Amino acid sequence: MASDLKEFDVVVVGGGMVGAALAAALGQAGRSVAVVEARLPPAFRAEDDYDLRVSAVNRASQHLLERVGTWPGIIERRASAYRCMRVWDACSAGEIEFDAVEMGEPDLGHIVENRVIQEALLERLEQLDSVRLLAPFGVETLELGERGVCVGLSDGRELQARLVVGADGARSRIRELAGMQRSARDYGQTAIVATVTTEVPHESTAWQRFLPTGPLAFLPLGDGRSSIVWSATGTEAERLLGLDDADFRHALARAADLRLGRITACSKRAGFPLVGGQSYPYVRARVALIGDAAHSIHPLAGQGVNLGFMDAAELAGVLDSSFRDPGSMLVLRRYERARRGENETMMRLMEGFRLLFGSQLPLLPWVRGRGMALTGTVQPLKRHLMAHALGTAGRRPELATPFVDPVR
Ligand SMILES: Cc1cc2nc3c(=O)[nH]c(=O)nc-3n(C[C@H](O)[C@H](O)[C@H](O)COP(=O)(O)OP(=O)(O)OC[C@H]3O[C@@H](n4cnc5c(N)ncnc54)[C@H](O)[C@@H]3O)c2cc1C
């Protein structure tokens, strides 16, 4: 770890999954970095039950986590590979299955607890001499100057840097202090999360059913249970959260079309109101936003943190390939140009899916059914969709590509 420095190349505010990944990439490249994190996760212990917050980590994100030396730390703790994905529509015969084998891949991704990813990344930061983790401290003030920034912490300390990165989530304080705007989109839905035991084994498959009130996903965990994300309209979610255990399990089994049989056990439940949005702009002189601070989307395709990881990979790559001042607009605009289009495309796609599956217009179930049947039979189209889910379609930041050891 760096000694008690007060001057850095970059201050990253938010040591969550995305901010910590950026700091690891920058630290590995020799940049001096301070990471300010308001709340550290409780230490992971193998005997702990699964946390309710999990993410489906795709292949591109896995490559980034491998390149920053964190993937082994994640696997050592706890991660569950899933090999298939089965998606079906509650209002039509539409159904489609994606299998890793069709892509010549060992799996389609991993279900990992958010706290596991964060802890493994923070452990990596501890090993990097040029990175200093400051926690638990919040950021209170931000002064933007021509040549640098001054970040004021909750304990009164001040950090100088040439660039500050807001990786502090959807309610970003850095975005607010820097006077950057955000368009907010209330989806009118709440995502209910819980860990459940199903009568029928999940077969390392992610199951997703589109209901008129929102999508329901079962994400397979390593111990045979599943982590659910059940998005429902506000009033329906409130009703579901208020049910007693037996009634909730019964409602869940029926909502899943009994594909996984009865729900024989369910953990405590939590609800997350779903609000999407995007920042305008992502950058200004000496400030960049990444992850949920820059954009947040509906979790229906499990893409939020994966997009954030690509922001981190892109920004680290842009800073690494330039000899210029890292806070200059010439450098930062390259990051925004590369990421905004990608993120907007994914946001529009998710919005399209949400409206397509949420609408009750008379012909739409038929259209969905036909569309899913067709997609299942047209291999190039199916492979294209799978490549998108894996994060391997189109251009990717170099840090999100497989690492090839030059010595081998
Ligand atoms: C129910 C649900 C399911 C989801 N499932 C998936 C999925 O399967 N796959 C997927 O890719 N995405 C998923 N997402 C989205 C994903 O959780 C987010 O995109 C991701 O957490 C964003 O990471 P982040 O690091 O940008 O922000 P956060 O996770 O919000 O981290 C921000 C960090 O900044 C810190 N912080 C905040 N303010 C300050 C401050 N002022 N000073 C210092 N530190 C501060 C916080 O303590 C936190 O550690 C899901 C979201 C929901 C709601």
Coordinates of N, CA and C in Angstrom, one line a residue, residues 80-267:
S80 N -21.0 -19.7 -8.8 CA -21.7 -20.8 -9.4 C -21.8 -20.6 -10.9
A81 N -21.2 -21.5 -11.6 CA -21.3 -21.4 -13.1 C -22.7 -21.8 -13.5
Y82 N -23.2 -21.2 -14.5 CA -24.5 -21.7 -15.1 C -24.3 -21.9 -16.6
R83 N -24.8 -23.0 -17.0 CA -24.5 -23.5 -18.4 C -25.7 -23.3 -19.4
C84 N -26.9 -23.1 -18.8 CA -28.1 -23.0 -19.7 C -28.9 -21.8 -19.2
M85 N -29.7 -21.3 -20.1 CA -30.7 -20.3 -19.8 C -32.0 -20.6 -20.5
R86 N -33.1 -20.7 -19.7 CA -34.4 -21.0 -20.3 C -35.3 -19.8 -20.0
V87 N -35.8 -19.3 -21.1 CA -36.7 -18.1 -21.0 C -38.1 -18.5 -21.6
W88 N -39.1 -18.2 -20.9 CA -40.5 -18.4 -21.4 C -41.4 -17.4 -21.0
D89 N -42.5 -17.3 -21.8 CA -43.5 -16.3 -21.7 C -44.8 -16.8 -21.0
A90 N -45.3 -16.1 -20.1 CA -46.5 -16.5 -19.3 C -47.7 -16.4 -20.2
C91 N -47.7 -15.6 -21.2 CA -49.0 -15.3 -22.0 C -49.0 -15.9 -23.4
S92 N -47.9 -16.7 -23.7 CA -47.9 -17.3 -25.0 C -47.1 -18.6 -24.9
A93 N -47.0 -19.3 -26.0 CA -46.3 -20.6 -26.0 C -44.8 -20.3 -26.2
G94 N -44.4 -19.0 -26.3 CA -43.0 -18.6 -26.6 C -42.1 -19.2 -25.5
E95 N -41.0 -19.8 -26.0 CA -40.0 -20.4 -25.1 C -38.7 -20.5 -25.9
I96 N -37.6 -20.3 -25.2 CA -36.3 -20.4 -25.9 C -35.2 -20.9 -24.9
E97 N -34.3 -21.7 -25.4 CA -33.3 -22.2 -24.5 C -31.9 -21.9 -25.1
F98 N -31.0 -21.4 -24.2 CA -29.6 -21.1 -24.7 C -28.7 -22.1 -23.9
D99 N -27.8 -22.7 -24.6 CA -27.0 -23.7 -24.0 C -25.5 -23.3 -24.3
A100 N -24.6 -23.3 -23.3 CA -23.2 -22.9 -23.5 C -22.6 -23.8 -24.6
V101 N -23.0 -25.1 -24.7 CA -22.4 -26.0 -25.7 C -22.6 -25.5 -27.1
E102 N -23.7 -24.8 -27.4 CA -23.9 -24.3 -28.7 C -22.9 -23.2 -29.1
M103 N -22.3 -22.6 -28.1 CA -21.3 -21.6 -28.4 C -19.9 -22.2 -28.2
G104 N -19.8 -23.4 -27.9 CA -18.5 -24.0 -27.6 C -17.8 -23.5 -26.3
E105 N -18.7 -23.1 -25.4 CA -18.2 -22.4 -24.1 C -18.5 -23.4 -23.0
P106 N -17.7 -23.3 -21.9 CA -17.9 -24.2 -20.8 C -19.2 -23.8 -20.0
D107 N -19.5 -22.5 -20.0 CA -20.7 -22.0 -19.3 C -21.1 -20.7 -19.9
L108 N -22.2 -20.2 -19.4 CA -22.7 -18.9 -19.9 C -22.3 -17.7 -19.0
G109 N -21.7 -18.1 -17.8 CA -21.4 -17.0 -16.8 C -21.4 -17.6 -15.4
H110 N -21.3 -16.8 -14.4 CA -21.3 -17.2 -13.0 C -22.2 -16.3 -12.2
I111 N -22.9 -17.0 -11.3 CA -23.7 -16.2 -10.3 C -22.8 -16.0 -9.1
V112 N -22.5 -14.8 -8.7 CA -21.6 -14.5 -7.6 C -22.2 -13.4 -6.7
E113 N -22.1 -13.6 -5.4 CA -22.5 -12.6 -4.5 C -21.8 -11.3 -4.7
N114 N -22.5 -10.2 -4.7 CA -21.8 -8.9 -4.9 C -20.7 -8.7 -3.8
R115 N -20.9 -9.1 -2.6 CA -19.9 -8.9 -1.5 C -18.7 -9.7 -1.8
V116 N -18.8 -10.9 -2.4 CA -17.7 -11.7 -2.7 C -16.8 -11.0 -3.8
I117 N -17.5 -10.4 -4.8 CA -16.7 -9.7 -5.9 C -16.0 -8.5 -5.2
Q118 N -16.7 -7.8 -4.4 CA -16.1 -6.6 -3.8 C -15.0 -7.0 -2.9
E119 N -15.1 -8.0 -2.1 CA -14.1 -8.3 -1.1 C -12.8 -8.8 -1.9
A120 N -13.0 -9.6 -2.9 CA -11.9 -10.1 -3.7 C -11.1 -9.0 -4.3
L121 N -11.9 -8.0 -4.8 CA -11.2 -6.8 -5.4 C -10.5 -6.0 -4.4
L122 N -11.1 -5.8 -3.2 CA -10.4 -5.0 -2.2 C -9.2 -5.7 -1.7
E123 N -9.2 -7.0 -1.6 CA -8.0 -7.8 -1.3 C -6.9 -7.6 -2.3
R124 N -7.3 -7.5 -3.5 CA -6.3 -7.3 -4.6 C -5.7 -5.9 -4.4
L125 N -6.5 -4.9 -4.1 CA -6.0 -3.5 -3.9 C -5.0 -3.5 -2.8
E126 N -5.2 -4.3 -1.7 CA -4.2 -4.3 -0.6 C -2.8 -4.7 -1.1
Q127 N -2.8 -5.5 -2.2 CA -1.5 -6.0 -2.7 C -0.8 -5.0 -3.6
L128 N -1.5 -4.0 -4.0 CA -0.9 -3.0 -5.0 C -0.3 -1.8 -4.2
D129 N 1.0 -1.6 -4.4 CA 1.7 -0.6 -3.7 C 1.2 0.8 -4.0
S130 N 0.7 1.0 -5.2 CA 0.4 2.4 -5.6 C -1.1 2.7 -5.3
V131 N -1.8 1.8 -4.6 CA -3.2 2.0 -4.3 C -3.4 2.2 -2.8
R132 N -4.2 3.2 -2.4 CA -4.5 3.3 -1.0 C -6.0 3.3 -0.8
L133 N -6.5 2.5 0.0 CA -7.9 2.4 0.3 C -8.3 3.2 1.6
L134 N -9.2 4.1 1.5 CA -9.6 4.9 2.6 C -11.0 4.6 2.9
A135 N -11.2 3.9 4.1 CA -12.6 3.4 4.4 C -12.7 3.2 5.9
P136 N -13.8 3.5 6.5 CA -15.1 3.9 5.9 C -15.2 5.4 6.0
F137 N -15.0 6.1 4.8 CA -15.2 7.5 4.8 C -16.0 7.9 3.6
G138 N -16.9 8.9 3.8 CA -17.6 9.4 2.7 C -16.9 10.6 2.1
V139 N -17.4 11.1 0.9 CA -16.9 12.3 0.3 C -17.9 13.5 0.6
E140 N -17.4 14.6 1.1 CA -18.2 15.7 1.5 C -18.1 16.8 0.5
T141 N -16.9 17.1 0.0 CA -16.7 18.3 -0.8 C -15.9 17.9 -2.1
L142 N -16.0 18.7 -3.1 CA -15.2 18.5 -4.3 C -14.9 19.9 -4.9
E143 N -13.6 20.2 -5.0 CA -13.3 21.5 -5.7 C -12.6 21.1 -7.0
L144 N -13.1 21.7 -8.0 CA -12.5 21.4 -9.3 C -11.7 22.6 -9.8
G145 N -10.4 22.4 -10.0 CA -9.5 23.4 -10.5 C -9.0 23.1 -11.9
E146 N -8.2 24.1 -12.4 CA -7.8 23.9 -13.8 C -6.8 22.7 -13.9
R147 N -5.9 22.6 -12.8 CA -4.9 21.6 -12.9 C -5.1 20.4 -12.1
G148 N -6.2 20.4 -11.3 CA -6.5 19.2 -10.4 C -7.7 19.4 -9.7
V149 N -8.0 18.3 -8.8 CA -9.2 18.4 -8.0 C -8.8 18.2 -6.5
C150 N -9.7 18.7 -5.7 CA -9.4 18.5 -4.2 C -10.7 17.8 -3.7
V151 N -10.5 16.6 -3.1 CA -11.7 15.8 -2.6 C -11.6 15.9 -1.1
G152 N -12.7 16.4 -0.5 CA -12.8 16.5 1.0 C -13.5 15.3 1.6
L153 N -12.9 14.6 2.5 CA -13.5 13.5 3.1 C -14.3 13.8 4.4
S154 N -15.1 12.8 4.9 CA -15.9 13.1 6.0 C -15.1 13.3 7.3
D155 N -13.8 12.8 7.3 CA -13.0 13.0 8.5 C -12.2 14.3 8.4
G156 N -12.5 15.1 7.4 CA -11.8 16.4 7.3 C -10.6 16.4 6.4
R157 N -10.1 15.2 6.1 CA -8.9 15.1 5.2 C -9.2 15.6 3.8
E158 N -8.1 16.1 3.1 CA -8.3 16.5 1.7 C -7.4 15.8 0.8
L159 N -7.8 15.3 -0.3 CA -7.0 14.5 -1.2 C -6.9 15.3 -2.5
Q160 N -5.6 15.5 -3.0 CA -5.4 16.1 -4.3 C -5.3 15.1 -5.4
A161 N -5.8 15.4 -6.6 CA -5.6 14.4 -7.7 C -5.8 15.2 -9.0
R162 N -5.4 14.5 -10.1 CA -5.6 15.1 -11.4 C -7.0 14.7 -12.0
L163 N -7.5 13.6 -11.4 CA -8.8 13.1 -11.9 C -9.6 12.5 -10.7
V164 N -10.9 12.8 -10.7 CA -11.7 12.1 -9.7 C -12.7 11.3 -10.5
V165 N -12.9 10.0 -10.1 CA -13.9 9.1 -10.7 C -15.0 8.9 -9.8
G166 N -16.2 9.1 -10.2 CA -17.4 8.8 -9.4 C -17.8 7.4 -9.7
A167 N -17.6 6.5 -8.8 CA -18.1 5.1 -8.9 C -18.9 4.8 -7.7
D168 N -19.7 5.8 -7.3 CA -20.4 5.8 -6.1 C -21.9 5.5 -6.2
G169 N -22.3 4.8 -7.3 CA -23.6 4.2 -7.4 C -24.6 5.2 -8.0
A170 N -25.9 4.7 -8.0 CA -26.9 5.5 -8.7 C -27.2 6.9 -8.1
R171 N -27.0 7.0 -6.8 CA -27.2 8.3 -6.1 C -25.9 9.0 -6.0
S172 N -25.1 9.0 -7.0 CA -23.7 9.5 -6.9 C -23.6 10.9 -6.3
R173 N -22.8 11.0 -5.3 CA -22.5 12.3 -4.7 C -21.6 13.1 -5.6
I174 N -20.6 12.4 -6.2 CA -19.7 13.1 -7.1 C -20.4 13.7 -8.3
R175 N -21.4 13.0 -8.8 CA -22.2 13.5 -9.9 C -22.9 14.8 -9.5
E176 N -23.4 14.8 -8.3 CA -24.1 16.0 -7.8 C -23.1 17.1 -7.5
L177 N -22.0 16.8 -6.9 CA -21.0 17.9 -6.5 C -20.4 18.5 -7.8
A178 N -20.3 17.6 -8.9 CA -19.7 18.1 -10.1 C -20.8 18.8 -11.0
G179 N -22.0 18.9 -10.5 CA -23.1 19.6 -11.3 C -23.5 18.8 -12.5
M180 N -23.3 17.5 -12.6 CA -23.7 16.8 -13.8 C -25.2 16.3 -13.6
Q181 N -25.9 16.2 -14.7 CA -27.4 15.9 -14.6 C -27.6 14.4 -14.8
R182 N -28.8 13.9 -14.4 CA -29.1 12.5 -14.6 C -30.6 12.5 -15.0
S183 N -30.9 11.7 -16.1 CA -32.3 11.5 -16.4 C -32.7 10.3 -15.6
A184 N -33.8 10.4 -14.9 CA -34.3 9.2 -14.1 C -35.5 8.6 -14.7
R185 N -35.6 7.3 -14.7 CA -36.8 6.6 -15.2 C -37.3 5.7 -14.2
D186 N -38.5 6.0 -13.6 CA -39.0 5.1 -12.6 C -39.8 4.0 -13.3
Y187 N -39.3 2.7 -13.2 CA -39.9 1.6 -13.9 C -41.3 1.3 -13.3
G188 N -41.6 1.8 -12.1 CA -42.8 1.5 -11.4 C -42.8 0.0 -11.0
Q189 N -41.6 -0.5 -10.8 CA -41.5 -1.9 -10.3 C -40.6 -2.0 -9.2
T190 N -40.7 -3.1 -8.4 CA -39.8 -3.4 -7.3 C -39.3 -4.8 -7.6
A191 N -38.0 -5.0 -7.4 CA -37.4 -6.3 -7.5 C -37.3 -7.0 -6.2
I192 N -38.0 -8.1 -6.0 CA -37.9 -8.9 -4.8 C -36.8 -9.9 -4.9
V193 N -35.9 -10.0 -3.9 CA -34.8 -10.9 -4.0 C -34.9 -11.9 -2.7
A194 N -34.5 -13.1 -2.9 CA -34.5 -14.1 -1.8 C -33.7 -15.3 -2.3
T195 N -33.4 -16.2 -1.4 CA -32.7 -17.5 -1.7 C -33.7 -18.6 -1.5
V196 N -33.9 -19.4 -2.4 CA -35.0 -20.4 -2.3 C -34.5 -21.9 -2.6
T197 N -35.2 -22.8 -2.0 CA -34.9 -24.2 -2.3 C -36.1 -24.7 -3.1
T198 N -35.8 -25.4 -4.2 CA -36.8 -25.8 -5.1 C -36.9 -27.4 -5.1
E199 N -38.1 -27.9 -5.3 CA -38.3 -29.3 -5.3 C -37.5 -30.0 -6.5
V200 N -37.5 -29.4 -7.6 CA -36.9 -29.9 -8.8 C -35.5 -29.2 -8.9
P201 N -34.4 -30.0 -9.2 CA -33.1 -29.4 -9.3 C -33.0 -28.4 -10.4
H202 N -32.2 -27.3 -10.2 CA -32.1 -26.2 -11.2 C -31.2 -26.6 -12.4
E203 N -30.5 -27.7 -12.3 CA -29.6 -28.1 -13.4 C -28.7 -27.1 -14.0
S204 N -28.1 -26.3 -13.1 CA -27.2 -25.2 -13.5 C -27.8 -24.3 -14.6
T205 N -29.1 -24.1 -14.5 CA -29.8 -23.3 -15.5 C -30.4 -22.1 -14.9
A206 N -30.2 -21.0 -15.6 CA -30.9 -19.7 -15.1 C -32.3 -19.8 -15.8
W207 N -33.3 -19.7 -15.0 CA -34.7 -19.8 -15.5 C -35.3 -18.4 -15.4
Q208 N -36.0 -18.0 -16.5 CA -36.6 -16.7 -16.5 C -38.0 -16.8 -17.1
R209 N -39.0 -16.4 -16.4 CA -40.4 -16.3 -17.0 C -40.8 -14.9 -17.0
F210 N -41.4 -14.5 -18.2 CA -41.9 -13.2 -18.3 C -43.4 -13.2 -18.0
L211 N -43.7 -12.5 -16.9 CA -45.1 -12.4 -16.4 C -45.6 -11.0 -16.8
P212 N -47.0 -10.9 -16.9 CA -47.5 -9.5 -17.3 C -47.1 -8.5 -16.3
T213 N -46.8 -8.9 -15.0 CA -46.4 -7.9 -14.0 C -44.9 -7.6 -13.9
G214 N -44.1 -8.4 -14.7 CA -42.7 -8.3 -14.7 C -42.0 -9.6 -14.7
P215 N -40.7 -9.6 -15.0 CA -39.9 -10.9 -15.1 C -39.6 -11.5 -13.8
L216 N -39.5 -12.9 -13.8 CA -39.1 -13.6 -12.6 C -37.9 -14.5 -13.0
A217 N -36.8 -14.3 -12.2 CA -35.6 -15.1 -12.6 C -35.2 -16.0 -11.4
F218 N -34.8 -17.2 -11.7 CA -34.2 -18.1 -10.7 C -32.7 -18.3 -11.2
L219 N -31.8 -17.8 -10.4 CA -30.4 -17.9 -10.7 C -29.7 -19.1 -9.9
P220 N -29.1 -20.1 -10.5 CA -28.7 -21.3 -9.8 C -27.5 -21.0 -8.9
L221 N -27.5 -21.5 -7.7 CA -26.4 -21.4 -6.8 C -25.7 -22.8 -6.6
G222 N -24.5 -22.7 -6.1 CA -23.7 -23.9 -6.1 C -24.2 -25.0 -5.1
D223 N -25.0 -24.6 -4.1 CA -25.5 -25.6 -3.1 C -26.8 -26.2 -3.5
G224 N -27.3 -25.9 -4.8 CA -28.5 -26.5 -5.3 C -29.7 -25.5 -5.1
R225 N -29.5 -24.5 -4.3 CA -30.6 -23.5 -4.2 C -30.6 -22.5 -5.4
S226 N -31.5 -21.6 -5.4 CA -31.5 -20.6 -6.4 C -31.8 -19.2 -5.8
S227 N -31.2 -18.2 -6.4 CA -31.4 -16.8 -6.0 C -32.4 -16.2 -6.9
I228 N -33.5 -15.7 -6.3 CA -34.6 -15.2 -7.2 C -34.5 -13.7 -7.3
V229 N -34.9 -13.2 -8.5 CA -35.1 -11.8 -8.7 C -36.5 -11.7 -9.3
W230 N -37.5 -11.2 -8.6 CA -38.9 -11.2 -9.0 C -39.3 -9.7 -9.1
S231 N -39.4 -9.2 -10.4 CA -39.7 -7.8 -10.6 C -41.3 -7.8 -10.7
A232 N -41.9 -6.9 -9.9 CA -43.4 -6.8 -10.0 C -43.8 -5.4 -9.8
T233 N -44.9 -5.0 -10.3 CA -45.4 -3.6 -10.2 C -45.5 -3.3 -8.7
G234 N -45.4 -2.0 -8.4 CA -45.3 -1.6 -7.0 C -46.3 -2.2 -6.0
T235 N -47.6 -2.2 -6.4 CA -48.6 -2.8 -5.5 C -48.5 -4.3 -5.4
E236 N -48.3 -4.9 -6.5 CA -48.1 -6.4 -6.5 C -46.9 -6.8 -5.6
A237 N -45.8 -6.0 -5.8 CA -44.6 -6.3 -5.0 C -44.9 -6.1 -3.5
E238 N -45.6 -5.1 -3.2 CA -45.9 -4.9 -1.8 C -46.7 -6.0 -1.2
R239 N -47.7 -6.5 -2.0 CA -48.5 -7.6 -1.6 C -47.7 -8.9 -1.4
L240 N -46.8 -9.1 -2.3 CA -45.9 -10.3 -2.2 C -45.0 -10.3 -1.0
L241 N -44.4 -9.1 -0.8 CA -43.5 -8.9 0.3 C -44.3 -9.1 1.7
G242 N -45.6 -8.8 1.6 CA -46.4 -8.9 2.9 C -46.9 -10.3 3.2
L243 N -46.8 -11.2 2.2 CA -47.3 -12.6 2.4 C -46.5 -13.3 3.5
D244 N -47.2 -14.3 4.2 CA -46.4 -15.1 5.1 C -45.6 -16.1 4.3
D245 N -44.7 -16.8 4.9 CA -43.7 -17.6 4.2 C -44.4 -18.6 3.3
A246 N -45.4 -19.4 3.8 CA -46.0 -20.5 3.1 C -46.7 -19.9 1.8
D247 N -47.4 -18.8 2.0 CA -48.2 -18.2 0.9 C -47.2 -17.6 -0.2
F248 N -46.1 -17.1 0.3 CA -45.1 -16.5 -0.6 C -44.5 -17.7 -1.5
R249 N -44.2 -18.8 -0.8 CA -43.6 -19.9 -1.5 C -44.6 -20.5 -2.5
H250 N -45.8 -20.5 -2.1 CA -46.9 -21.0 -3.0 C -47.0 -20.1 -4.2
A251 N -47.1 -18.8 -4.0 CA -47.2 -17.8 -5.1 C -46.0 -17.9 -6.0
L252 N -44.8 -18.1 -5.5 CA -43.6 -18.1 -6.3 C -43.6 -19.4 -7.2
A253 N -44.0 -20.5 -6.6 CA -44.0 -21.8 -7.4 C -45.0 -21.6 -8.6
R254 N -46.1 -21.0 -8.3 CA -47.1 -20.9 -9.4 C -46.6 -19.9 -10.4
A255 N -46.0 -18.8 -9.9 CA -45.4 -17.8 -10.9 C -44.4 -18.4 -11.8
A256 N -43.7 -19.4 -11.2 CA -42.6 -20.1 -12.0 C -43.2 -21.2 -12.8
D257 N -44.6 -21.3 -12.9 CA -45.2 -22.3 -13.7 C -44.9 -23.7 -13.2
L258 N -44.5 -23.9 -12.0 CA -44.2 -25.1 -11.4 C -43.0 -25.9 -12.1
R259 N -42.3 -25.1 -12.9 CA -41.2 -25.7 -13.6 C -40.1 -26.3 -12.7
L260 N -40.0 -25.6 -11.5 CA -39.0 -26.1 -10.5 C -39.7 -26.8 -9.3
G261 N -40.9 -27.2 -9.6 CA -41.7 -27.8 -8.6 C -42.1 -26.9 -7.4
R262 N -42.4 -27.5 -6.3 CA -42.7 -26.6 -5.1 C -41.5 -25.9 -4.6
I263 N -41.7 -24.8 -3.9 CA -40.6 -24.1 -3.2 C -40.7 -24.6 -1.8
T264 N -39.6 -25.3 -1.4 CA -39.7 -26.0 -0.1 C -39.1 -25.1 1.0
A265 N -38.3 -24.1 0.7 CA -37.8 -23.2 1.7 C -37.5 -21.9 1.1
C266 N -37.6 -20.8 1.9 CA -37.3 -19.5 1.4 C -36.6 -18.6 2.5
S267 N -35.6 -17.9 2.1 CA -34.9 -17.1 3.1 C -35.7 -15.8 3.4

